[in-house]
PDB file of C-alpha atoms in Angstrom:
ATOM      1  CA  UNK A 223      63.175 -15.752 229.746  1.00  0.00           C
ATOM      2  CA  UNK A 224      61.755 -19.299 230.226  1.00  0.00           C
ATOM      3  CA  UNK A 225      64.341 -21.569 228.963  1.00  0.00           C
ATOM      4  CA  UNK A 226      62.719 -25.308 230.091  1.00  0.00           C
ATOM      5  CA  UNK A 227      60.206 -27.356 231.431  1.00  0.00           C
ATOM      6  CA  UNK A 228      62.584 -28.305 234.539  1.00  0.00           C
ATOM      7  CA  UNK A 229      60.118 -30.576 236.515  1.00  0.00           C
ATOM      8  CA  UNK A 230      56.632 -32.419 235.276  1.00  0.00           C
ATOM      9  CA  UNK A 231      54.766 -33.529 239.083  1.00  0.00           C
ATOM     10  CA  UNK A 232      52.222 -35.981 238.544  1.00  0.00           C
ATOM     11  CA  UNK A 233      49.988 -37.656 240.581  1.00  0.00           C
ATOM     12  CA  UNK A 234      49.688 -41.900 240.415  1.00  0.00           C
ATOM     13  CA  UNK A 235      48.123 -44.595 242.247  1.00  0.00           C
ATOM     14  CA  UNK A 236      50.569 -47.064 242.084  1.00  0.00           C
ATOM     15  CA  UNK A 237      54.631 -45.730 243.155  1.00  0.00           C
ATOM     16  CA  UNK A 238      55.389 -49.487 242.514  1.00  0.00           C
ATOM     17  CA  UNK A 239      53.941 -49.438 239.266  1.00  0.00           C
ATOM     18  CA  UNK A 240      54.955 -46.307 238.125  1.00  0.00           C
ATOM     19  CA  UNK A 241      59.037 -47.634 238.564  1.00  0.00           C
ATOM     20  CA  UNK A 242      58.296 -50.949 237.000  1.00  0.00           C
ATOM     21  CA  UNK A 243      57.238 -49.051 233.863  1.00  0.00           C
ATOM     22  CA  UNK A 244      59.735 -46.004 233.804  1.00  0.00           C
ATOM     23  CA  UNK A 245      62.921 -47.487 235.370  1.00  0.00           C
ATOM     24  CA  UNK A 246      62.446 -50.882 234.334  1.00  0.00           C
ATOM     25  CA  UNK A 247      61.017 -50.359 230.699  1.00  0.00           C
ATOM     26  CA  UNK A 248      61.969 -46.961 230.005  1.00  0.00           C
ATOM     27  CA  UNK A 249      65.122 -46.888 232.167  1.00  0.00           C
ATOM     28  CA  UNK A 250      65.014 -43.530 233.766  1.00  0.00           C
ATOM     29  CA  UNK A 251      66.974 -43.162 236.286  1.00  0.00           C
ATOM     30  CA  UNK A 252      65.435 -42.779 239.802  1.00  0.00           C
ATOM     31  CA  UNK A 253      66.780 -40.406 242.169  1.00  0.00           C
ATOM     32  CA  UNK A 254      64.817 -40.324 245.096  1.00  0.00           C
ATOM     33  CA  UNK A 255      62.367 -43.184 246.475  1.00  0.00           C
ATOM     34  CA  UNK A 256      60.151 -43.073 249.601  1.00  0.00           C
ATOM     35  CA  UNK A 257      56.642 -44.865 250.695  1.00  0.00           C
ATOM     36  CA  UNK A 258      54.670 -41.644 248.274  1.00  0.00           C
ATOM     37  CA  UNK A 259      56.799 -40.322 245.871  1.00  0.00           C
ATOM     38  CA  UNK A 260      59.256 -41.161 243.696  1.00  0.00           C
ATOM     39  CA  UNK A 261      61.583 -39.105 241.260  1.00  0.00           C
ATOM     40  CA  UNK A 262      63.366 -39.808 238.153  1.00  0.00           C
ATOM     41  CA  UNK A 263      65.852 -37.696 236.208  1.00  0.00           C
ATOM     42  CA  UNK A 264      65.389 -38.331 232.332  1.00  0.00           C
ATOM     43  CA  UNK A 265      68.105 -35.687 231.542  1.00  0.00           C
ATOM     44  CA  UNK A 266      70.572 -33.312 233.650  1.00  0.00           C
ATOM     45  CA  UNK A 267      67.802 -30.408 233.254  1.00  0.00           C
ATOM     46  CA  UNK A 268      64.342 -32.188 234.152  1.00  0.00           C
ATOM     47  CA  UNK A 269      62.726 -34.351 236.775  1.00  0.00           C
ATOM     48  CA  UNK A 270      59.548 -36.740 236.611  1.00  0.00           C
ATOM     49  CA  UNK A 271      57.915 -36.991 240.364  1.00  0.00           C
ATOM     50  CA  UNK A 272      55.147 -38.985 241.029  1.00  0.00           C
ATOM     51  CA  UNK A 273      53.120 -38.571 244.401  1.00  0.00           C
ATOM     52  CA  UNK A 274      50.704 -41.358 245.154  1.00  0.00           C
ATOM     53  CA  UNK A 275      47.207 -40.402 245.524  1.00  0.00           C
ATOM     54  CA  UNK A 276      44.077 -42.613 246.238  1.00  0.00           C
ATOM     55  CA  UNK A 277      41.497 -39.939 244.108  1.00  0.00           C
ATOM     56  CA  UNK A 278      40.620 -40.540 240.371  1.00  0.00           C
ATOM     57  CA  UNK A 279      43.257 -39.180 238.185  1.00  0.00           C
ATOM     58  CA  UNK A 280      43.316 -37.716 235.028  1.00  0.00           C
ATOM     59  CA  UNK A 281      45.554 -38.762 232.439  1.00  0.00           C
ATOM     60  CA  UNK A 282      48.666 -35.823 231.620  1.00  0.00           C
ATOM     61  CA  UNK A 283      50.159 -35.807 228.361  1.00  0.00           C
ATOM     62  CA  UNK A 284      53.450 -34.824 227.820  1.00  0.00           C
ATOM     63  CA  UNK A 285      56.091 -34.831 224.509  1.00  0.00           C
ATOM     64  CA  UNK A 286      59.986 -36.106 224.798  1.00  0.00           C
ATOM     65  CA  UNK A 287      62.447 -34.744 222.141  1.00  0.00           C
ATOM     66  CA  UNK A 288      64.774 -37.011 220.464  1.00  0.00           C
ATOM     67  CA  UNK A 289      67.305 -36.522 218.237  1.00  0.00           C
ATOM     68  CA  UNK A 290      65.992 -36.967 214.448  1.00  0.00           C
ATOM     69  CA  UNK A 291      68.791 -39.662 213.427  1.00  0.00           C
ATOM     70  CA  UNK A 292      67.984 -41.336 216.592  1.00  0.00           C
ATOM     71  CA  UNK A 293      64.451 -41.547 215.985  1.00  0.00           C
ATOM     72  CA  UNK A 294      63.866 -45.108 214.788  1.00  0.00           C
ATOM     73  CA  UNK A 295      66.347 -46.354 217.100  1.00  0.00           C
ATOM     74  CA  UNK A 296      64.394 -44.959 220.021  1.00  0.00           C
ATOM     75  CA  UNK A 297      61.135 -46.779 218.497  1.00  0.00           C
ATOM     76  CA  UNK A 298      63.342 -49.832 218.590  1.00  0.00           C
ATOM     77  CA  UNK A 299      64.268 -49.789 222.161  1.00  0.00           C
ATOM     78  CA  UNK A 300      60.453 -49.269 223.051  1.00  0.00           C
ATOM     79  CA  UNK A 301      59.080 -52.165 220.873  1.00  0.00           C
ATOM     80  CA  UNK A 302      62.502 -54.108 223.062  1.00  0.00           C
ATOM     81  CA  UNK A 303      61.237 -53.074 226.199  1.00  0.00           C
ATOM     82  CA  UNK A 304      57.447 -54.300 225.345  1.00  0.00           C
ATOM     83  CA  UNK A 305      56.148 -50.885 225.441  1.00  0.00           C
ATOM     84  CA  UNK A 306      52.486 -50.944 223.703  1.00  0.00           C
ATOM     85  CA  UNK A 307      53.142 -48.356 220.717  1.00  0.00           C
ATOM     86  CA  UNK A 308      49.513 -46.782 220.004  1.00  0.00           C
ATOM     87  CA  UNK A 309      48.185 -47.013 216.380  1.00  0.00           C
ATOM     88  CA  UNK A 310      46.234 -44.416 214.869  1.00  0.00           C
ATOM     89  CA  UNK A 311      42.858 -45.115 213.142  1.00  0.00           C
ATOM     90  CA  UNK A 312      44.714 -46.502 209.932  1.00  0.00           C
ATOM     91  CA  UNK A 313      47.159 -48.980 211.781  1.00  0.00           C
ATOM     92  CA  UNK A 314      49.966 -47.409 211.338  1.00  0.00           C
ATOM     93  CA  UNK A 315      52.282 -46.351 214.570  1.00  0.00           C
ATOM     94  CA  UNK A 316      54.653 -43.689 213.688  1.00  0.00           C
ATOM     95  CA  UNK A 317      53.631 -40.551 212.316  1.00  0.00           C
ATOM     96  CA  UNK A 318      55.571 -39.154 209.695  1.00  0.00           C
ATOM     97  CA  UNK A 319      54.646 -34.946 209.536  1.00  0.00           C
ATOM     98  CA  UNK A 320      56.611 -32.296 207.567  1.00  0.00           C
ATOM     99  CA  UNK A 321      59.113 -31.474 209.973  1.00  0.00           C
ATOM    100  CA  UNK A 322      59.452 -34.789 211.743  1.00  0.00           C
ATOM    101  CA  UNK A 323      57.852 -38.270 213.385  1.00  0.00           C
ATOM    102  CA  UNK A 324      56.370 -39.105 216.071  1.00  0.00           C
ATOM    103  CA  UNK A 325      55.237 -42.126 218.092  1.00  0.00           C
ATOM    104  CA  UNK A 326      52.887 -42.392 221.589  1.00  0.00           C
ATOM    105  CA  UNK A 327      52.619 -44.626 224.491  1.00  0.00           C
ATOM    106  CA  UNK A 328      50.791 -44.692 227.779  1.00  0.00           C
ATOM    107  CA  UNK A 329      51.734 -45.453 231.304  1.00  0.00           C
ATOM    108  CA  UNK A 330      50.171 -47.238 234.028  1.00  0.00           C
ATOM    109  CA  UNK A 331      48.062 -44.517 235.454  1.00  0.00           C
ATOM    110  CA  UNK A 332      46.960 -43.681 231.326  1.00  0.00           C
ATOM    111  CA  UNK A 333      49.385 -40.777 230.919  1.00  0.00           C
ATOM    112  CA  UNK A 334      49.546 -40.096 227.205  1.00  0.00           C
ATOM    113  CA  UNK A 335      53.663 -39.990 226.801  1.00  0.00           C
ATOM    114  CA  UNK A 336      55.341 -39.067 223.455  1.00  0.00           C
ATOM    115  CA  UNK A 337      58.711 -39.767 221.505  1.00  0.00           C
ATOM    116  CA  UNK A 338      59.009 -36.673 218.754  1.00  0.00           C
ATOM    117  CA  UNK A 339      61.976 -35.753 216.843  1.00  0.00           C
ATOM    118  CA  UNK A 340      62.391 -32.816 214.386  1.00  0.00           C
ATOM    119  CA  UNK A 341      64.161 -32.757 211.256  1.00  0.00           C
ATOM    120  CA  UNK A 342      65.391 -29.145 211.840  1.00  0.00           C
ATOM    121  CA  UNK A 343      66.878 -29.161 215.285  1.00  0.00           C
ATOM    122  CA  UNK A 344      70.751 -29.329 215.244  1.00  0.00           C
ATOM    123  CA  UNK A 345      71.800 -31.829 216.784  1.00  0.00           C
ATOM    124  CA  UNK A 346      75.296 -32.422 219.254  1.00  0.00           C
ATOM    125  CA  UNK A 347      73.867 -29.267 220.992  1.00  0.00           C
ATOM    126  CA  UNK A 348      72.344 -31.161 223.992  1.00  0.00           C
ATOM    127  CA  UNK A 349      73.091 -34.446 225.375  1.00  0.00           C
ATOM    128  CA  UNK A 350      71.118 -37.671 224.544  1.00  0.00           C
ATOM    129  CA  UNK A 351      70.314 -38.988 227.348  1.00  0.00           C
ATOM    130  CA  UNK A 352      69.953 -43.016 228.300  1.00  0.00           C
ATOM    131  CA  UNK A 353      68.347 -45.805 226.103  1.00  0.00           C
ATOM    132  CA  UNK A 354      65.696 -43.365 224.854  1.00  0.00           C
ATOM    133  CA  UNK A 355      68.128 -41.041 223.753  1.00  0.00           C
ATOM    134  CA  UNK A 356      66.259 -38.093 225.262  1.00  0.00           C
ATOM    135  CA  UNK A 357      66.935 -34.624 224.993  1.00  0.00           C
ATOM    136  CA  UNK A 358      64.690 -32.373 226.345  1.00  0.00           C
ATOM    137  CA  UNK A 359      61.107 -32.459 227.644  1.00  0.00           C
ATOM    138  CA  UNK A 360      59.356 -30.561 224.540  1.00  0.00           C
ATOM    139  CA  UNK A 361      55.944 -30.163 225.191  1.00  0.00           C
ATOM    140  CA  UNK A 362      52.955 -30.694 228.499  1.00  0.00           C
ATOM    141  CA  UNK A 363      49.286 -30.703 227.742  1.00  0.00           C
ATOM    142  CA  UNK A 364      47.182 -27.750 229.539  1.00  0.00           C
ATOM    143  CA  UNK A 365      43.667 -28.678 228.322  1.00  0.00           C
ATOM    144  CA  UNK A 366      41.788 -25.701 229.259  1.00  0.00           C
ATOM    145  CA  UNK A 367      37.780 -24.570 229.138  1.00  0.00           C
ATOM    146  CA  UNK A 368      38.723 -21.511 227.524  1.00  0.00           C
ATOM    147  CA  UNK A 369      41.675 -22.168 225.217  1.00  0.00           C
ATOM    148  CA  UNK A 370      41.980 -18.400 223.500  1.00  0.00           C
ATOM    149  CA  UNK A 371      42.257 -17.023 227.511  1.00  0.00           C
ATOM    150  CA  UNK A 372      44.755 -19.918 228.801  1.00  0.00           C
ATOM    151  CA  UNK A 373      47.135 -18.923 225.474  1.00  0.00           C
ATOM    152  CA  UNK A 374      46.789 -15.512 225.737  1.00  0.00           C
ATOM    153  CA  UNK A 375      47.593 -15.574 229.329  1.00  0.00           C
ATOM    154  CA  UNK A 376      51.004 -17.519 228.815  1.00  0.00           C
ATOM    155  CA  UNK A 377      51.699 -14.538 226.284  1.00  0.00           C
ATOM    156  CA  UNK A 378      51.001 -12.208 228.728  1.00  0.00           C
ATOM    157  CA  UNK A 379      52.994 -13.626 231.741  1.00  0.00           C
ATOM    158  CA  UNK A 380      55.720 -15.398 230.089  1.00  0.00           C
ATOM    159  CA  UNK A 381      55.917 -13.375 226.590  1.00  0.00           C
ATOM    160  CA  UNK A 382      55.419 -16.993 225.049  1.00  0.00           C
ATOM    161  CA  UNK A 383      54.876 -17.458 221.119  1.00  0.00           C
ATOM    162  CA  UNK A 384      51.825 -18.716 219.909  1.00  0.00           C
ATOM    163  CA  UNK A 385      51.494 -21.457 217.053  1.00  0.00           C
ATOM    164  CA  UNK A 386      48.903 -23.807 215.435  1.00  0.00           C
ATOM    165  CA  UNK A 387      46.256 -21.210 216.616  1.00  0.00           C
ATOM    166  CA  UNK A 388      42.562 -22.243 216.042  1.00  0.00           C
ATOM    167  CA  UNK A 389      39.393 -21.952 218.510  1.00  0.00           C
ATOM    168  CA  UNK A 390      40.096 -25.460 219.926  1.00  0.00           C
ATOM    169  CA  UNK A 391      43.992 -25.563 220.426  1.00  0.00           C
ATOM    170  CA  UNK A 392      46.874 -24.137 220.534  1.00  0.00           C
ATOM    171  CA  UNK A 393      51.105 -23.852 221.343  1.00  0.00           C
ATOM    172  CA  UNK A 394      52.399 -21.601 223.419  1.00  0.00           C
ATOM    173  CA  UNK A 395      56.058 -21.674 222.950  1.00  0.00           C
ATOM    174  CA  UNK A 396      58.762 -20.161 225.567  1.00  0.00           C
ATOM    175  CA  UNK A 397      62.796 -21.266 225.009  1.00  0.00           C
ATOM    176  CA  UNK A 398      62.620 -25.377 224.148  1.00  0.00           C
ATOM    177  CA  UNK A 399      58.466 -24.846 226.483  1.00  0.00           C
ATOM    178  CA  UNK A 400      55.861 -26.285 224.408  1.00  0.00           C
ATOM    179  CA  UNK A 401      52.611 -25.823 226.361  1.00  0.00           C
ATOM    180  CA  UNK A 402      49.989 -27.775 224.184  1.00  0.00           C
ATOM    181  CA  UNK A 403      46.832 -26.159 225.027  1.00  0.00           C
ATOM    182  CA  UNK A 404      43.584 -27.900 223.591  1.00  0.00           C
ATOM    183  CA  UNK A 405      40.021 -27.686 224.590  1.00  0.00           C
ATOM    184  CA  UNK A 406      38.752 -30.119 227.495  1.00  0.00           C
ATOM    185  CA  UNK A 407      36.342 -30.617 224.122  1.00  0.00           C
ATOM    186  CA  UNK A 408      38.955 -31.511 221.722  1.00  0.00           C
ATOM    187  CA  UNK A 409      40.369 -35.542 222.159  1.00  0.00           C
ATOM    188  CA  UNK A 410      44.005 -36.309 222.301  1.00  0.00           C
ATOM    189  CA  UNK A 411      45.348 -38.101 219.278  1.00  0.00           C
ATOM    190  CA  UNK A 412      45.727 -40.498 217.879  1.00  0.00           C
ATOM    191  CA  UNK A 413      43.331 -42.900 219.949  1.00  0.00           C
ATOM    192  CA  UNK A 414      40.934 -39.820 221.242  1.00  0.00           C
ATOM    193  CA  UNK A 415      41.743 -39.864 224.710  1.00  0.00           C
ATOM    194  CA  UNK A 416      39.775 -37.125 226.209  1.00  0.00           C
ATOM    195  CA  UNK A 417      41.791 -34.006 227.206  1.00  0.00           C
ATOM    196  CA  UNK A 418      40.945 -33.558 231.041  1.00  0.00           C
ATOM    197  CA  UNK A 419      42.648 -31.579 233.514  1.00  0.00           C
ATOM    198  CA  UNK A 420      45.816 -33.758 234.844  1.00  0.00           C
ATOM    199  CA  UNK A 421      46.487 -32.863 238.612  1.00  0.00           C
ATOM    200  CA  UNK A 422      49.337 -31.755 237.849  1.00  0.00           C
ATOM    201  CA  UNK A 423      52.875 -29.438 239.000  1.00  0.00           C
ATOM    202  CA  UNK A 424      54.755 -27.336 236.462  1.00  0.00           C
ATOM    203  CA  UNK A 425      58.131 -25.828 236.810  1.00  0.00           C
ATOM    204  CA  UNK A 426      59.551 -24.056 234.390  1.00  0.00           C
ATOM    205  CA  UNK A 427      63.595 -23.326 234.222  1.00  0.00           C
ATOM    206  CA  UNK A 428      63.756 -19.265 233.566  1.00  0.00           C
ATOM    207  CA  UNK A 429      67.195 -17.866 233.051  1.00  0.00           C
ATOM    208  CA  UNK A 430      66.983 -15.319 236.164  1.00  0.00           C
ATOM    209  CA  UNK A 431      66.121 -13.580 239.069  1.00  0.00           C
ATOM    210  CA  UNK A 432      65.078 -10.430 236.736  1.00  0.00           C
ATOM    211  CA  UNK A 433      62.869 -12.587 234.952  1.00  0.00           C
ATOM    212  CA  UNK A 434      61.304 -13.941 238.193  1.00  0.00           C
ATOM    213  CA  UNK A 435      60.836  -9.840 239.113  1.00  0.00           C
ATOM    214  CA  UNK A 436      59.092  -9.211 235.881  1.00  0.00           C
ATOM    215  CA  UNK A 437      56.569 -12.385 236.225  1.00  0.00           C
ATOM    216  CA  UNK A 438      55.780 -11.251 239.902  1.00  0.00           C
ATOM    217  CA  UNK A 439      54.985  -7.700 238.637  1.00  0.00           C
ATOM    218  CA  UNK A 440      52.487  -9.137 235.542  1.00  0.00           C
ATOM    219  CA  UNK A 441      50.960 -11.700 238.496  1.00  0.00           C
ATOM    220  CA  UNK A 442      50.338  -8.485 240.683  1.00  0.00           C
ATOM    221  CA  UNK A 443      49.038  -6.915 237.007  1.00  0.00           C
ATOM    222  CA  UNK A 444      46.306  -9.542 236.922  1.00  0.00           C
ATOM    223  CA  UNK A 445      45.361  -9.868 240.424  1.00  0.00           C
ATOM    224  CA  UNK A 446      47.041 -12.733 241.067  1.00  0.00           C
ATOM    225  CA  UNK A 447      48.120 -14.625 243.796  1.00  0.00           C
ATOM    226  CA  UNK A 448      51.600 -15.765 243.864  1.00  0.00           C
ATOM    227  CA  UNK A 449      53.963 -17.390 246.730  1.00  0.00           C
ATOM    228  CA  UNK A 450      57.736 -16.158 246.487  1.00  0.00           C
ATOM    229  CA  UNK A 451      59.871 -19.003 248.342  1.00  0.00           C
ATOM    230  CA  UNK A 452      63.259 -18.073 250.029  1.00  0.00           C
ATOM    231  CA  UNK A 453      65.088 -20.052 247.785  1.00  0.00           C
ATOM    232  CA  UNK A 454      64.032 -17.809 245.162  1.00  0.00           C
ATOM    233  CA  UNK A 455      61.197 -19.869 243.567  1.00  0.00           C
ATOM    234  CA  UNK A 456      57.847 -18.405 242.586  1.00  0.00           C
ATOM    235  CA  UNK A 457      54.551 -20.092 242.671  1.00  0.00           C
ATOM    236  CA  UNK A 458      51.220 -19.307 241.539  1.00  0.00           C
ATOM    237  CA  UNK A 459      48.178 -21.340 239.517  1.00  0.00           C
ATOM    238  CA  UNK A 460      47.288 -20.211 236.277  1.00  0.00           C
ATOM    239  CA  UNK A 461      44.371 -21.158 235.090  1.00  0.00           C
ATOM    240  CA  UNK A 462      43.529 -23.581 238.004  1.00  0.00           C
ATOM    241  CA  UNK A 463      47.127 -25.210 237.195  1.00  0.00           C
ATOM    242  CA  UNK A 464      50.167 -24.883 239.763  1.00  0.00           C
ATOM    243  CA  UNK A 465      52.992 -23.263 238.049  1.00  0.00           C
ATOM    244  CA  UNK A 466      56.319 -22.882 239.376  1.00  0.00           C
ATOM    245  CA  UNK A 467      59.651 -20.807 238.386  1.00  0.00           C
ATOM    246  CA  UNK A 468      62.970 -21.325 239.137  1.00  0.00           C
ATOM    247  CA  UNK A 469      66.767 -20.080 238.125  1.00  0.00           C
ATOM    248  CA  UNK A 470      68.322 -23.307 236.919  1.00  0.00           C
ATOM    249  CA  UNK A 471      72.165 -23.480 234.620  1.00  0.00           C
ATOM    250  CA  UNK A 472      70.448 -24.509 231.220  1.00  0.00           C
ATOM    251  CA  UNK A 473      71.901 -22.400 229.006  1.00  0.00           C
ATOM    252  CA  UNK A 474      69.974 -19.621 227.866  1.00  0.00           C
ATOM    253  CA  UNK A 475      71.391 -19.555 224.348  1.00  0.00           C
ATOM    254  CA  UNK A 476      70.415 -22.864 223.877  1.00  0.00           C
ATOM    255  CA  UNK A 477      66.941 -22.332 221.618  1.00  0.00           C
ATOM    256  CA  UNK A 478      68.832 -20.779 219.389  1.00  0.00           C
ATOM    257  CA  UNK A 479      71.383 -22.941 219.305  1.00  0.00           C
ATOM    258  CA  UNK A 480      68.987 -25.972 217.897  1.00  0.00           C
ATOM    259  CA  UNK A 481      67.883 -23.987 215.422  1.00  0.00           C
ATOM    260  CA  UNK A 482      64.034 -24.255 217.196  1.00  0.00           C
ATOM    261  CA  UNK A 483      61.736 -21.600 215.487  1.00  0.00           C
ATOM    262  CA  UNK A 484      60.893 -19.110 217.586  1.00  0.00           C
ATOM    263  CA  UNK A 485      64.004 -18.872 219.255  1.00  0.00           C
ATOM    264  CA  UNK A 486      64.835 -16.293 216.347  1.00  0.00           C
ATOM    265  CA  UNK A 487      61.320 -14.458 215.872  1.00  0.00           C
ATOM    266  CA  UNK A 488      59.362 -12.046 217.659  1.00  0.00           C
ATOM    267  CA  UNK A 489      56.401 -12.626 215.739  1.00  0.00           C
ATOM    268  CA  UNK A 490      53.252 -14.450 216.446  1.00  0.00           C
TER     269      UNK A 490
END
């Protein structure tokens, strides 16, 4: 099964700028450094790369769990750190929803970054990690032309869960995954940034080799093309985005063990 989102790759035009704002305001730590990339590791089980480009780029968004009592603290340590906190229409900067809250925040290069917590996940399960108090990366934005074929492909591939299905967007949930998959027509809230396609890499942590197996067969399926690495890694775009899958140690039980959803359904 897919368990994680084990490494976001985005492109940036500015490696210097990029660290000021995510080791020295958000204070991820960075693990490797050279002249064109740089990574940092915001928990154990996922890495943030950056690889400087001089094209246009496209903002990404992407959604970092919290823990729910933790919440306000995190929004804190932003507002400390002199991170601009987006407001919505009405002023106001967190949202407050039925499950949980939420706040949003861009980078340097315009990459639409989120704080959410939810009420229901257990906490004590994972780790909080640093300042932020991170636990997971939760969700990564796939706008897509077509957003009923992009869904219905992760469901095919990945057997992925579908929620908040309408003609313009969608989730399509796989262990603590959230793919957030709008139309390019649809605008990112809450300032409506417009959802383009981020170049962007994808890996996804999937709990083992026999999961790999039955993605390759379901690529061949569809006609198509996928690269199988020796270290075990497979690669392949889907829908004009690079996805890659890898056997990492995050716990396969641990959906469940927050208390997340569909980590107990088979439903749709």
């Amino acid at each position: 099964m897919i368990t994680h989102f084990a490494q976001l790759q985005l492109a940036t035009v500015s490696i210097q700028g990029v660290k000021q704002f995510y080791q020295d305001q958000l204070k991820f730590p960075v693990i490797s450094e050279s002249i064109n990339e740089i990574r940092f590791q915001p928990t154990d089980f996922v890495t943030l790369t950056f690889n400087e480009t001089d094209e246009g780029l496209h903002p990404a968004h992407f959604a970092f769990e919290v823990p729910f009592s933790e919440f306000d603290v995190v929004v804190s340590v932003l507002e400390a750190a002199k991170v601009t906190l987006l407001k919505w229409p009405d002023g106001r900067i967190i949202d407050q929803f039925e499950t949980g809250k939420n706040v949003y925040f861009r980078d340097g290069d315009g990459n639409l970054l989120e704080i959410i917590a939810h009420s229901y996940i257990k906490e004590g399960i994972l780790q909080a990690y640093g300042d932020l108090k991170i636990i997971y990366l939760r969700e990564i934005g796939f706008p897509a032309d077509e957003v009923k074929a992009c869904r219905e492909m992760f469901v095919r591939l990945f057997d992925f869960k579908l929620d908040k299905v309408t003609d313009n967007f969608s989730f399509a949930i796989g262990g603590t995954a959230h793919a957030v998959i709008p139309s390019k027509k649809r605008k990112w809230i809450p300032i409506a940034m417009m959802a383009l396609q981020p170049t962007m890499v994808v890996t996804l942590g999937v709990s083992s080799r026999a999961y790999i197996k039955q993605v390759q067969d379901r690529l061949e399926e569809a006609d198509i093309l996928f690269e199988e690495k020796l270290t075990g890694e497979l690669i392949f775009k889907l829908d004009a985005y690079c996805i890659h899958l890898i056997v990492t140690p995050f716990p396969e039980d641990i959906p469940a063990r927050l208390h997340l959803p569909f980590a107990f359904r088979d439903d749709v």
